[in-house]
Short mmCIF file of C-alpha atoms in Angstrom, two decimals:
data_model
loop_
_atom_site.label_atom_id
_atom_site.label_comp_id
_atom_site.label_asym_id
_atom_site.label_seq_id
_atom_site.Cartn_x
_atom_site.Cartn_y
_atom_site.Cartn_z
CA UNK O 100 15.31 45.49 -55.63
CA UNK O 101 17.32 47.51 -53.67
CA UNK O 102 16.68 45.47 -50.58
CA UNK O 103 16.03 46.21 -46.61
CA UNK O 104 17.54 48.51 -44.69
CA UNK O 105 16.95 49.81 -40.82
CA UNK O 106 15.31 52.47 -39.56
CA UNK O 107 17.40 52.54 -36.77
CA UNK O 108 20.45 50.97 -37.42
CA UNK O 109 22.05 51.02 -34.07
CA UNK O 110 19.02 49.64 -32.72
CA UNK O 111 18.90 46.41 -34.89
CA UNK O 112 21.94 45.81 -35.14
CA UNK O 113 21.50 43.67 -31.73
CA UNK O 114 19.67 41.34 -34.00
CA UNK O 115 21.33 40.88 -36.63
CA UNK O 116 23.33 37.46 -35.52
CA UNK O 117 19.50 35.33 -34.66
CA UNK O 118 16.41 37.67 -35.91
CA UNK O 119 17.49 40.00 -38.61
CA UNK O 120 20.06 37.86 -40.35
CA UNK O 121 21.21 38.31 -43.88
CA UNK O 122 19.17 35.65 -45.48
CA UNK O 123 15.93 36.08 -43.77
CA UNK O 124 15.99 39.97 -45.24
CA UNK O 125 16.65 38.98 -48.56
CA UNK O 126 14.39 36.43 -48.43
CA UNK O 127 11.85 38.45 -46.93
CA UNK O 128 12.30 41.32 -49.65
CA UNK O 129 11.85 38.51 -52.39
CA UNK O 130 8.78 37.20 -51.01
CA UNK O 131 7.23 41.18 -50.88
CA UNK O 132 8.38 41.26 -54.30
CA UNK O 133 5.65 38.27 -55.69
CA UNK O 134 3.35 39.96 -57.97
CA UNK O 135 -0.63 40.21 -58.07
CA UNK O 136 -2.39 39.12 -61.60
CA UNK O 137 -2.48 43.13 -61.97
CA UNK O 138 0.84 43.44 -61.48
CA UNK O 139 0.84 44.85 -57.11
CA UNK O 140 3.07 43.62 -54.79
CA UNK O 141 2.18 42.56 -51.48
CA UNK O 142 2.82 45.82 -50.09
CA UNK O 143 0.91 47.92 -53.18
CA UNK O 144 -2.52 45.93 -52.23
CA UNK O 145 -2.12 46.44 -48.70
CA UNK O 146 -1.98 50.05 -48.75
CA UNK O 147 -4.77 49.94 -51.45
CA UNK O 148 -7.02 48.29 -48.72
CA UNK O 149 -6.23 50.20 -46.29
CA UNK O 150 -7.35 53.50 -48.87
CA UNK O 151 -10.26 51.07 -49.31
CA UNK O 152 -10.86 50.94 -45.68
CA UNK O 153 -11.24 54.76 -45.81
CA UNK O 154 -13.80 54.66 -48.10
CA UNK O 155 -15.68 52.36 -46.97
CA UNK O 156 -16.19 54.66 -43.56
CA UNK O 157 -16.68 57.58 -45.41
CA UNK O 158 -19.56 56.09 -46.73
CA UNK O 159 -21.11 55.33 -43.35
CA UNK O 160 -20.92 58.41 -42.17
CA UNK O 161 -23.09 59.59 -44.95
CA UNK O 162 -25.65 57.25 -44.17
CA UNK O 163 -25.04 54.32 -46.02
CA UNK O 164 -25.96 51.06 -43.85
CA UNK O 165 -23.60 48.58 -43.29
CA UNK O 166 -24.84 45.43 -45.52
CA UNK O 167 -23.79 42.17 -46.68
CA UNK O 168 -21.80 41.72 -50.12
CA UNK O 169 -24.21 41.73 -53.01
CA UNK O 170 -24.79 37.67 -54.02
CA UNK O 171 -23.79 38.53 -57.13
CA UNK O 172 -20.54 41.21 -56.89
CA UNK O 173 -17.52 40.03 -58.59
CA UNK O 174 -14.79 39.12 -55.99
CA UNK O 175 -11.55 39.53 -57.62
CA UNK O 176 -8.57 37.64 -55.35
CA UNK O 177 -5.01 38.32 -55.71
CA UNK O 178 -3.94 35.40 -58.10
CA UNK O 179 -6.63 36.87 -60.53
CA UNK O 180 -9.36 34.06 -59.80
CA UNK O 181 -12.92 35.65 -59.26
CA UNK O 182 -16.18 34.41 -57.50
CA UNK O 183 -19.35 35.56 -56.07
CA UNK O 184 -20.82 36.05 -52.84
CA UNK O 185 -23.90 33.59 -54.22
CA UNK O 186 -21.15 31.24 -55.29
CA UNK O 187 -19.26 30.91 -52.12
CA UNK O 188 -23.07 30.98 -50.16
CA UNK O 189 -24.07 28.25 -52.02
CA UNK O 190 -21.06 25.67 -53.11
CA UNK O 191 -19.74 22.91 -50.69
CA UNK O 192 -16.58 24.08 -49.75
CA UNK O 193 -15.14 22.95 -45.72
CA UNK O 194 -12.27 24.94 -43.94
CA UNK O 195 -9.73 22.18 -42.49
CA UNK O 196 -10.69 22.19 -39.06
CA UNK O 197 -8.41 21.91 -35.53
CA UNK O 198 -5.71 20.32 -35.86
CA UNK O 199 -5.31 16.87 -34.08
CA UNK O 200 -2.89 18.66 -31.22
CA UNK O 201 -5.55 21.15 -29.87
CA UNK O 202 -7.33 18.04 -28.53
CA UNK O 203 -8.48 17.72 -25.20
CA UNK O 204 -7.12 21.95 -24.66
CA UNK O 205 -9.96 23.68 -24.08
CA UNK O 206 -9.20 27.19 -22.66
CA UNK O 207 -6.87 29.90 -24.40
CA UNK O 208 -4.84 32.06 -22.88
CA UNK O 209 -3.24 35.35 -24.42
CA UNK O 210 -0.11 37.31 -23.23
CA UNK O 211 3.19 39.03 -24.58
CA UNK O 212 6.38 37.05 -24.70
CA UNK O 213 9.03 39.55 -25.78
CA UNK O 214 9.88 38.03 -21.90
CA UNK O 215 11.30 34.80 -22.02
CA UNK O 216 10.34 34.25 -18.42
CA UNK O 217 6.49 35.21 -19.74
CA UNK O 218 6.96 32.53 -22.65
CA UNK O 219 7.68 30.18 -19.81
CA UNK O 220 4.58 31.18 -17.20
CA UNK O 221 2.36 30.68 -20.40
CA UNK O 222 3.65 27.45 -21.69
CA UNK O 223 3.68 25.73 -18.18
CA UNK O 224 -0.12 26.21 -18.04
CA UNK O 225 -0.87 23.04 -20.80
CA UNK O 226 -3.38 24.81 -22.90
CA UNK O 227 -3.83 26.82 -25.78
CA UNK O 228 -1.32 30.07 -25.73
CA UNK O 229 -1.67 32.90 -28.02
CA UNK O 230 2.19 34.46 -27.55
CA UNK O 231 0.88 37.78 -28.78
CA UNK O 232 3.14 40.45 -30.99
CA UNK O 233 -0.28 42.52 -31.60
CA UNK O 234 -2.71 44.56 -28.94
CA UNK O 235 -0.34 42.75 -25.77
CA UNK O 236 3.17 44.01 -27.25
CA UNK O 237 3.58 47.88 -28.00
CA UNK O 238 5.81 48.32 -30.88
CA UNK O 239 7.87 50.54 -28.57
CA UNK O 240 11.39 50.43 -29.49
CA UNK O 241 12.70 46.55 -29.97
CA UNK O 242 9.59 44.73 -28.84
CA UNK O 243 8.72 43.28 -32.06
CA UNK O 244 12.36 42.35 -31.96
CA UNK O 245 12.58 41.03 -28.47
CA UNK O 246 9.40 38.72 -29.29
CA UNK O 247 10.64 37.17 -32.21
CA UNK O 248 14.14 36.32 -30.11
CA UNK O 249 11.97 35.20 -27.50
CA UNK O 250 9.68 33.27 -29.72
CA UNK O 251 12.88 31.67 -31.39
CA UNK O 252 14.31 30.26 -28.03
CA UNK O 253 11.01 28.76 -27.36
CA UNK O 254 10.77 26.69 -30.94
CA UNK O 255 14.47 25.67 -30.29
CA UNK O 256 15.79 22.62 -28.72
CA UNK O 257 18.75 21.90 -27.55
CA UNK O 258 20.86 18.22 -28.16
CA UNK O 259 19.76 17.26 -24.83
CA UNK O 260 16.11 17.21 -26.10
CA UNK O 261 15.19 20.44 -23.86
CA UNK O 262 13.88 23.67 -25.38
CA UNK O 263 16.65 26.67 -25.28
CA UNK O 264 14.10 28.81 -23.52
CA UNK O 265 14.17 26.31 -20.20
CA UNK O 266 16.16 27.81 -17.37
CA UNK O 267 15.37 31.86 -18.97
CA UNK O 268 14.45 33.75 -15.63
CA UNK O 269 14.84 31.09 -13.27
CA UNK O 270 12.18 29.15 -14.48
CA UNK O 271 11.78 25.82 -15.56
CA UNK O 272 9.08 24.19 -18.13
CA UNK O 273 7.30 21.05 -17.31
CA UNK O 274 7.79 18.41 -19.40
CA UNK O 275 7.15 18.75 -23.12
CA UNK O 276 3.79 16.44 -22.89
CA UNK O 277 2.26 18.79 -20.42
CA UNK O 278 2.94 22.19 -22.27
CA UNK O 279 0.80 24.28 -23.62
CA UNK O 280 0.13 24.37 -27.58
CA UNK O 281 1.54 27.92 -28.60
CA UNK O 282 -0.68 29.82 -30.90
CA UNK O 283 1.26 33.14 -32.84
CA UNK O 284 -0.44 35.95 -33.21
CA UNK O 285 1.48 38.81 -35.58
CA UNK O 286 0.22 42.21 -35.76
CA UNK O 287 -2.42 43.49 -38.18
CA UNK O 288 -2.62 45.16 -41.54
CA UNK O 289 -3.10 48.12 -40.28
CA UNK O 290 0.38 48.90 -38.88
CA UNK O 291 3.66 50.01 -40.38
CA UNK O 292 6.47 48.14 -39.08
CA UNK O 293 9.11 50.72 -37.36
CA UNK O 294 12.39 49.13 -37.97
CA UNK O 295 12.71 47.90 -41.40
CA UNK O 296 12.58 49.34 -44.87
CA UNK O 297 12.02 47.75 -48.07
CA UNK O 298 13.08 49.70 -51.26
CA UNK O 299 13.23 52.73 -48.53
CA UNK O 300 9.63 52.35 -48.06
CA UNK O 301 7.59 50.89 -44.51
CA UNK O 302 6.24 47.72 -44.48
CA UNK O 303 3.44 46.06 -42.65
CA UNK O 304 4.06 45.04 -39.18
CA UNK O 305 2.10 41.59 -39.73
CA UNK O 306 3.68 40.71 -42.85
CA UNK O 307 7.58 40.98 -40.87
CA UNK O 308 6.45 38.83 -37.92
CA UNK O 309 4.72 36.52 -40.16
CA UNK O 310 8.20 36.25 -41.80
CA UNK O 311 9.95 36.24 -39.47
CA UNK O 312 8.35 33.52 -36.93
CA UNK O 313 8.17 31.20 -39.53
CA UNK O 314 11.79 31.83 -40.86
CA UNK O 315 13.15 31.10 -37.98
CA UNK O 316 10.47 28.14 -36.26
CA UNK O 317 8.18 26.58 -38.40
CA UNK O 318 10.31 23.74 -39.97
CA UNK O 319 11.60 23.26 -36.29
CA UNK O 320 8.04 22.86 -34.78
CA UNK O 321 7.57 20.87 -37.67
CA UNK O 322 10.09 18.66 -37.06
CA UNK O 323 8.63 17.86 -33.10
CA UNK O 324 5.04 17.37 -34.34
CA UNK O 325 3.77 20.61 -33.38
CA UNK O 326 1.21 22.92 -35.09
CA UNK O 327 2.15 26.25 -36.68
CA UNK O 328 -0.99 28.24 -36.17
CA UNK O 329 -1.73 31.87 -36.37
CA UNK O 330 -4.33 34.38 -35.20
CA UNK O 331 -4.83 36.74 -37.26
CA UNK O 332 -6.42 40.16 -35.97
CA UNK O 333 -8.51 43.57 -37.30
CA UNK O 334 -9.58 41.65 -40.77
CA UNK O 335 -12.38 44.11 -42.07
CA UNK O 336 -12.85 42.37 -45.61
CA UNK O 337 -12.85 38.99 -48.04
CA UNK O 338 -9.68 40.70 -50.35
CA UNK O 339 -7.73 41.44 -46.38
CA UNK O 340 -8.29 37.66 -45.91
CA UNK O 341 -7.19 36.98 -49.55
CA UNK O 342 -4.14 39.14 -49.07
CA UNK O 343 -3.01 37.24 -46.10
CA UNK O 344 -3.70 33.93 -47.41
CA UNK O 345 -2.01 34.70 -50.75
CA UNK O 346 1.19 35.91 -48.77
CA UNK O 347 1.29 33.05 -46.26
CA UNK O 348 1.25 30.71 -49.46
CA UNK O 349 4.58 32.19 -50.89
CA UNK O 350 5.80 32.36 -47.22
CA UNK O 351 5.46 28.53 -47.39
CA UNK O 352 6.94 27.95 -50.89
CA UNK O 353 9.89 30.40 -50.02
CA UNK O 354 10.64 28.27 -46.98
CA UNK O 355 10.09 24.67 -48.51
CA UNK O 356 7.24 23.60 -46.52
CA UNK O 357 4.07 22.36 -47.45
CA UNK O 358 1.22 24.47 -48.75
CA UNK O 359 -1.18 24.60 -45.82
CA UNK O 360 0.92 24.21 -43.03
CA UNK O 361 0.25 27.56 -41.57
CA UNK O 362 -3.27 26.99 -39.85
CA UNK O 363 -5.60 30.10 -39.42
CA UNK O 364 -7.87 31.27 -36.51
CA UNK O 365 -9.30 34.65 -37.47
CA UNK O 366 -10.79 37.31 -34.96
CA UNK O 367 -13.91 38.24 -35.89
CA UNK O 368 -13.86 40.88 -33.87
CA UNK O 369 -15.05 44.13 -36.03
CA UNK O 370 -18.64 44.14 -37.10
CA UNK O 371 -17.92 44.84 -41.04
CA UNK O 372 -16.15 41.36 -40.90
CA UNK O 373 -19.45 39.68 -39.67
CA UNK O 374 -21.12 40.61 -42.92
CA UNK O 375 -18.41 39.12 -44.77
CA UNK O 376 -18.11 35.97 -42.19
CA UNK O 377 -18.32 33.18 -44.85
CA UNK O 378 -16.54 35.02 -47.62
CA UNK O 379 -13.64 35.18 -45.65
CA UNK O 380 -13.86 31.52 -44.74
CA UNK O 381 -13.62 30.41 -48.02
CA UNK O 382 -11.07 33.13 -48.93
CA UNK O 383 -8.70 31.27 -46.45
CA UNK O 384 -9.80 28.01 -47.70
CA UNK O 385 -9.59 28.13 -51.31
CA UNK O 386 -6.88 26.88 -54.02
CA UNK O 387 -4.31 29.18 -54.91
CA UNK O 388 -3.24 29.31 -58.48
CA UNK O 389 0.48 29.86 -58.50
CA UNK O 390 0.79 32.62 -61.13
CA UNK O 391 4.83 31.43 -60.98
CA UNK O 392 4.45 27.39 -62.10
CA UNK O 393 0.79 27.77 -63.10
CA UNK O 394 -0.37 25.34 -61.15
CA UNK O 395 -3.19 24.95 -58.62
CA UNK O 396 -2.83 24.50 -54.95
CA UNK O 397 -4.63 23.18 -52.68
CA UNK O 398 -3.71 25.56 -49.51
CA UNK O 399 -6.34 25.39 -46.85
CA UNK O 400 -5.35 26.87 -43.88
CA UNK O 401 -8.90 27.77 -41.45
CA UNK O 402 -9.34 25.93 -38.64
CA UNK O 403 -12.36 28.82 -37.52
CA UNK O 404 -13.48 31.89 -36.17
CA UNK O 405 -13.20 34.10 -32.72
CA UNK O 406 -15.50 36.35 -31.32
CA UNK O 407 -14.62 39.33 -28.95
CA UNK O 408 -16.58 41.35 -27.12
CA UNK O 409 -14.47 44.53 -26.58
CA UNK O 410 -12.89 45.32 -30.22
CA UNK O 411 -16.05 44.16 -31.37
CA UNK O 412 -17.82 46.90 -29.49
CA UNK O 413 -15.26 49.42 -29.99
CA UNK O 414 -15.01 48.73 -33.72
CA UNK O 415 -19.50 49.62 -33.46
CA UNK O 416 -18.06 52.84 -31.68
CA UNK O 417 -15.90 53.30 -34.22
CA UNK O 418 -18.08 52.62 -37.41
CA UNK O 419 -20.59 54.99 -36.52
CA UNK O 420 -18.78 57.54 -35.04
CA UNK O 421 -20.74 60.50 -36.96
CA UNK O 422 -24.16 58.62 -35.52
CA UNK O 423 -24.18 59.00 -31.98
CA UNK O 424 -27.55 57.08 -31.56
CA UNK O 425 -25.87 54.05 -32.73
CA UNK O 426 -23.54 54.21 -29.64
CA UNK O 427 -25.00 52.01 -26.43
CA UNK O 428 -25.03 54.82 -23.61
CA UNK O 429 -23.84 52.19 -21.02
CA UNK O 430 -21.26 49.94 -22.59
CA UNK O 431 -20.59 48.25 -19.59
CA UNK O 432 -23.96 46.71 -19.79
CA UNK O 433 -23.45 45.33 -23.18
CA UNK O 434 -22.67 41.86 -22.40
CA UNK O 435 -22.71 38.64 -24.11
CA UNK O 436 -25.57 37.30 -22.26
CA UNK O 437 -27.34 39.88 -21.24
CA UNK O 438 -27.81 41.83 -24.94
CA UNK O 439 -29.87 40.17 -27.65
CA UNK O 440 -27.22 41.81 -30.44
CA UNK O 441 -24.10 40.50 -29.35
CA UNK O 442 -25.46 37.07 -28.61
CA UNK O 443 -26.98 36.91 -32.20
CA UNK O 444 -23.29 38.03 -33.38
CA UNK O 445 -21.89 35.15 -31.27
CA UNK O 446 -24.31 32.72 -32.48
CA UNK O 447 -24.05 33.56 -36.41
CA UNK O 448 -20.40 33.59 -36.53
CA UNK O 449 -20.81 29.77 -34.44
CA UNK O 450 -23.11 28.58 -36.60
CA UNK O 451 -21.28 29.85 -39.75
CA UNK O 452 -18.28 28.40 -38.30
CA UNK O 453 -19.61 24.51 -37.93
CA UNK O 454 -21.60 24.41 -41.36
CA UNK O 455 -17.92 24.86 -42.89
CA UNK O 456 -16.41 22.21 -40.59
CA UNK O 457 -14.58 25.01 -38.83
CA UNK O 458 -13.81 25.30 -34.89
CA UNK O 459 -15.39 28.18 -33.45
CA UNK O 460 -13.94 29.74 -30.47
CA UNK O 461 -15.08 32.24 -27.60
CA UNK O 462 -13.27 35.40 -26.61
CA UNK O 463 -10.89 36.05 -24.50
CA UNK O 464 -12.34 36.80 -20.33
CA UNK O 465 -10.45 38.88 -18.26
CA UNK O 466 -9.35 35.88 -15.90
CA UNK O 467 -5.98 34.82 -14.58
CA UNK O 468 -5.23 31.22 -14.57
CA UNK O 469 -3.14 30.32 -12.64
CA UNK O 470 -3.80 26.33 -13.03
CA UNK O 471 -5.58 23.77 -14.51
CA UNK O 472 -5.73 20.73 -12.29
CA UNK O 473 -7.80 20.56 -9.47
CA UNK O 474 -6.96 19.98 -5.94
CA UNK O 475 -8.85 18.32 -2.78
CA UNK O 476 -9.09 22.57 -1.49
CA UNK O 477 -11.15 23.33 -4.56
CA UNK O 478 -14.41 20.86 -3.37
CA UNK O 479 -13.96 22.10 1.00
CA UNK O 480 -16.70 24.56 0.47
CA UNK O 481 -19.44 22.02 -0.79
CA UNK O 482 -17.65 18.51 0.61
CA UNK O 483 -15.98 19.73 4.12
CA UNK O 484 -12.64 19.72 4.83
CA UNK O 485 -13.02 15.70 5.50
CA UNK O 486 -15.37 14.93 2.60
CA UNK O 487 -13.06 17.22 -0.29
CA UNK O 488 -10.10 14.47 -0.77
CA UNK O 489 -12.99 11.30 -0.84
CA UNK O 490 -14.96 13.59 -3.27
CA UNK O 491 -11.59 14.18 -5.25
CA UNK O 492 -11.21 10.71 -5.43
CA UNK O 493 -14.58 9.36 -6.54
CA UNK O 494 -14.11 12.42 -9.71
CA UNK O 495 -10.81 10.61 -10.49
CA UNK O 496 -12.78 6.93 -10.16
CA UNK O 497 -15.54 7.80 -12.30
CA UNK O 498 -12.68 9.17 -15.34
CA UNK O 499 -13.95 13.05 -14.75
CA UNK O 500 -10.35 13.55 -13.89
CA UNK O 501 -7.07 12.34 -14.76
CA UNK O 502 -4.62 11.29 -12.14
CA UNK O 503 -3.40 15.10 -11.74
CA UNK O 504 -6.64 16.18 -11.28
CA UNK O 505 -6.89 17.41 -15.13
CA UNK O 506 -10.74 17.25 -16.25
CA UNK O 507 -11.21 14.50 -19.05
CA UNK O 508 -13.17 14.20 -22.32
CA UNK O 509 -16.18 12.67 -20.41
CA UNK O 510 -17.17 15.68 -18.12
CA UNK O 511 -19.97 16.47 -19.97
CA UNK O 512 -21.40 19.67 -18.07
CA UNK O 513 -24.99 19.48 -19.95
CA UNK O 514 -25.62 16.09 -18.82
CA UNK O 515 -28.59 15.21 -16.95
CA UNK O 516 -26.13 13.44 -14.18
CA UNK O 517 -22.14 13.01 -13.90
CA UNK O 518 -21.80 9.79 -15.36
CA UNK O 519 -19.79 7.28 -12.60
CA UNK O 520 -19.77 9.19 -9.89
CA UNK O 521 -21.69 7.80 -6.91
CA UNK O 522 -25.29 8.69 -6.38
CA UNK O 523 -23.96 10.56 -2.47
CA UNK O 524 -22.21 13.19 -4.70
CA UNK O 525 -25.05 13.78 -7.48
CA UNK O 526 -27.16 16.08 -4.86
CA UNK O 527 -23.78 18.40 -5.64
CA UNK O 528 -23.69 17.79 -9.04
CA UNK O 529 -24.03 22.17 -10.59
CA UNK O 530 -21.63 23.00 -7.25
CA UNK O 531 -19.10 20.14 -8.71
CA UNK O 532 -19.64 21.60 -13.01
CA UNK O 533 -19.16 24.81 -11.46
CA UNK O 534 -15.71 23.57 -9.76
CA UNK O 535 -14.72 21.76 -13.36
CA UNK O 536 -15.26 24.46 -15.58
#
């Protein structure tokens, strides 16, 4: 093993005191070193995918329909276990689920954080954050790098109890009960990393800021309470799922902590993954059996699927590239609710998702939020400038809202009336859900 080296020195060498530190290369080189049951490293089976990936779209465009995986095809995972589609269909297998933290946080937010003052905007806003190193950071020049220093300031606190990112920008985080829950989300398979070498040779971008996020924060979030959850993005197959689960694994066991700590939402968002939905599930569910001590581990790490409108379009553009009639002729008008095929594909991967005891989760809108709690402004339009603080109030009363004006567990928008708030305000009630949500 002849180790990792730069691409551009000069350019890393700025992180080589926090980020690119002796230790977490070698250990990083030692974990790419872990061998399949056919004798690949981590980095020989990715590129074999990837060839696979090739294939498989050279077979599309020469007619062959896309299809689900034969019941009865041999899956083949990286430890050497096998299975079958029939198996996996048909045995009693649950994913983990959400962990206990994402309670009560029910909108997700995405955005880069190579800026620490970003990192802050995104935290202050008390839900879910995915700090993003994949289609919202551009691997131009240090970015990776500048994310992962950012990213490390955030998991940090300092002896006073504060995290080291507070203050970055001249902005200040709330306090650590209203933040949000910070979701990572590395880049895919797909792409090389451009600053490090391994054994002279490039290595995937995903698998160095897997390493290096949870080098560098996952015992600390640990330590605090917090979840360590990824998103992973542009999974085409069950063996790309395997891959990643298998790696995460010996990410864990190089780093001491507990098999299954790493907790998994996965983006559905290319249509060849929706015809391996539940495959994949169960590929990030399953036991691993450590080739190393022989023994197997329980390392479940799904908590459930995503669904996306725009890769998931582009990726039908994309597919069927040599078929022109398979392309809509007005994207803009394929919308979730307005086009049977994309609400079937949001309902199957739903559906899939809560028969495993999975979490399924919409795609990202193109909105802005800019806050969470609402304010006696928000109800002037449908309770007057006099009537918006008394109709504040009686939301707050009847335990739709917290205090701040934070909507509680007991909205329920599909109810047949807001349950405790006075009968004067029910005449209001879809102007008022449409005000919550």
């Amino acid at each position: 093993m002849k180790g990792v080296t730069f691409v551009k020195p000069s350019l890393a060498e700025e992180y080589t005191k926090d980020i690119l530190t002796p230790d977490a290369l070698r250990e990083f080189a030692e974990v790419l070193a872990t061998k399949s049951a056919d004798g690949r490293t981590f980095e020989e089976v990715r590129r074999a995918l990837l060839k696979a990936r090739a294939g498989a779209q050279a077979r599309i465009d020469a007619g062959k329909p896309l299809d689900f995986l034969p019941e009865n095809e041999v899956i083949t995972f990286f430890d050497g276990t096998t299975t079958t589609p029939k198996q996996i269909r048909e045995s009693a297998w649950k994913a983990d689920g959400q962990p206990r933290q994402f309670a009560g946080r029910y909108v997700q937010l995405t955005g880069p954080c190579a800026d620490p003052g970003m990192a802050i905007t995104a935290m202050n806003t008390g839900q879910q954050w995915m700090a993003d190193s994949e289609d919202a950071a551009a691997q131009t020049t240090d970015t990776p790098l500048r994310t992962q220093r950012s990213l490390k300031l955030l998991c940090a606190w300092t002896p006073e109890g504060t995290r080291a990112i507070d203050g970055a920008g001249g902005k200040r985080l709330k306090p650590e009960n209203e933040l949000a829950i910070m979701i990572y989300r590395p880049r895919g398979l797909h792409l090389d990393d451009r600053h490090l070498l391994v054994d002279k040779k490039t290595v995937g971008g995903g698998f160095v800021d897997s390493w290096l996020f949870l080098k560098h924060n996952a015992k600390s979030l640990l330590a605090r309470g917090l979840p360590v959850a990824f998103y992973l993005p542009k999974i085409e197959t069950v063996q790309e799922c395997d891959l990643w689960h298998t790696f995460l694994y010996e990410v864990e066991k190089k780093l001491g902590i507990p098999p299954g700590t790493v907790k998994i939402f996965q983006l559905i968002e290319l249509i060849q993954a929706t015809f391996q939905c539940e495959e994949m599930m169960y590929a990030f569910s399953r036991p691993v059996h450590d080739r190393q001590t022989g023994r197997v581990v329980e390392a479940s790490l799904y908590i459930g699927p995503n669904v996306g409108r725009w890769d998931y379009l582009a990726s039908i553009y994309r597919l069927y590239q040599a078929d022109p009639s398979a392309i809509p002729p007005a994207p803009h008008l394929v919308t979730m609710e307005a086009t049977e095929a994309l609400a079937s594909y949001e309902a199957y991967i739903s559906d899939l998702g809560r028969k495993r005891g999975s979490v399924p989760w919409g795609g990202m809108s193109a909105n802005i939020l800019l806050r969470a709690a609402a304010r006696p402004g928000d109800f002037e339009k449908i309770a007057g400038k006099e009537g918006a603080e008394p109709l504040l109030k009686a939301l707050q009363d009847a335990g739709l809202l917290d205090a701040k004006g934070n909507v509680t567990d007991k909205f329920k928008p599909e109810a047949p009336a807001l349950e405790g708030l006075p009968g004067q305000f029910q005449g209001q009630r879809y102007a008022i859900i449409g005000i919550l949500q």
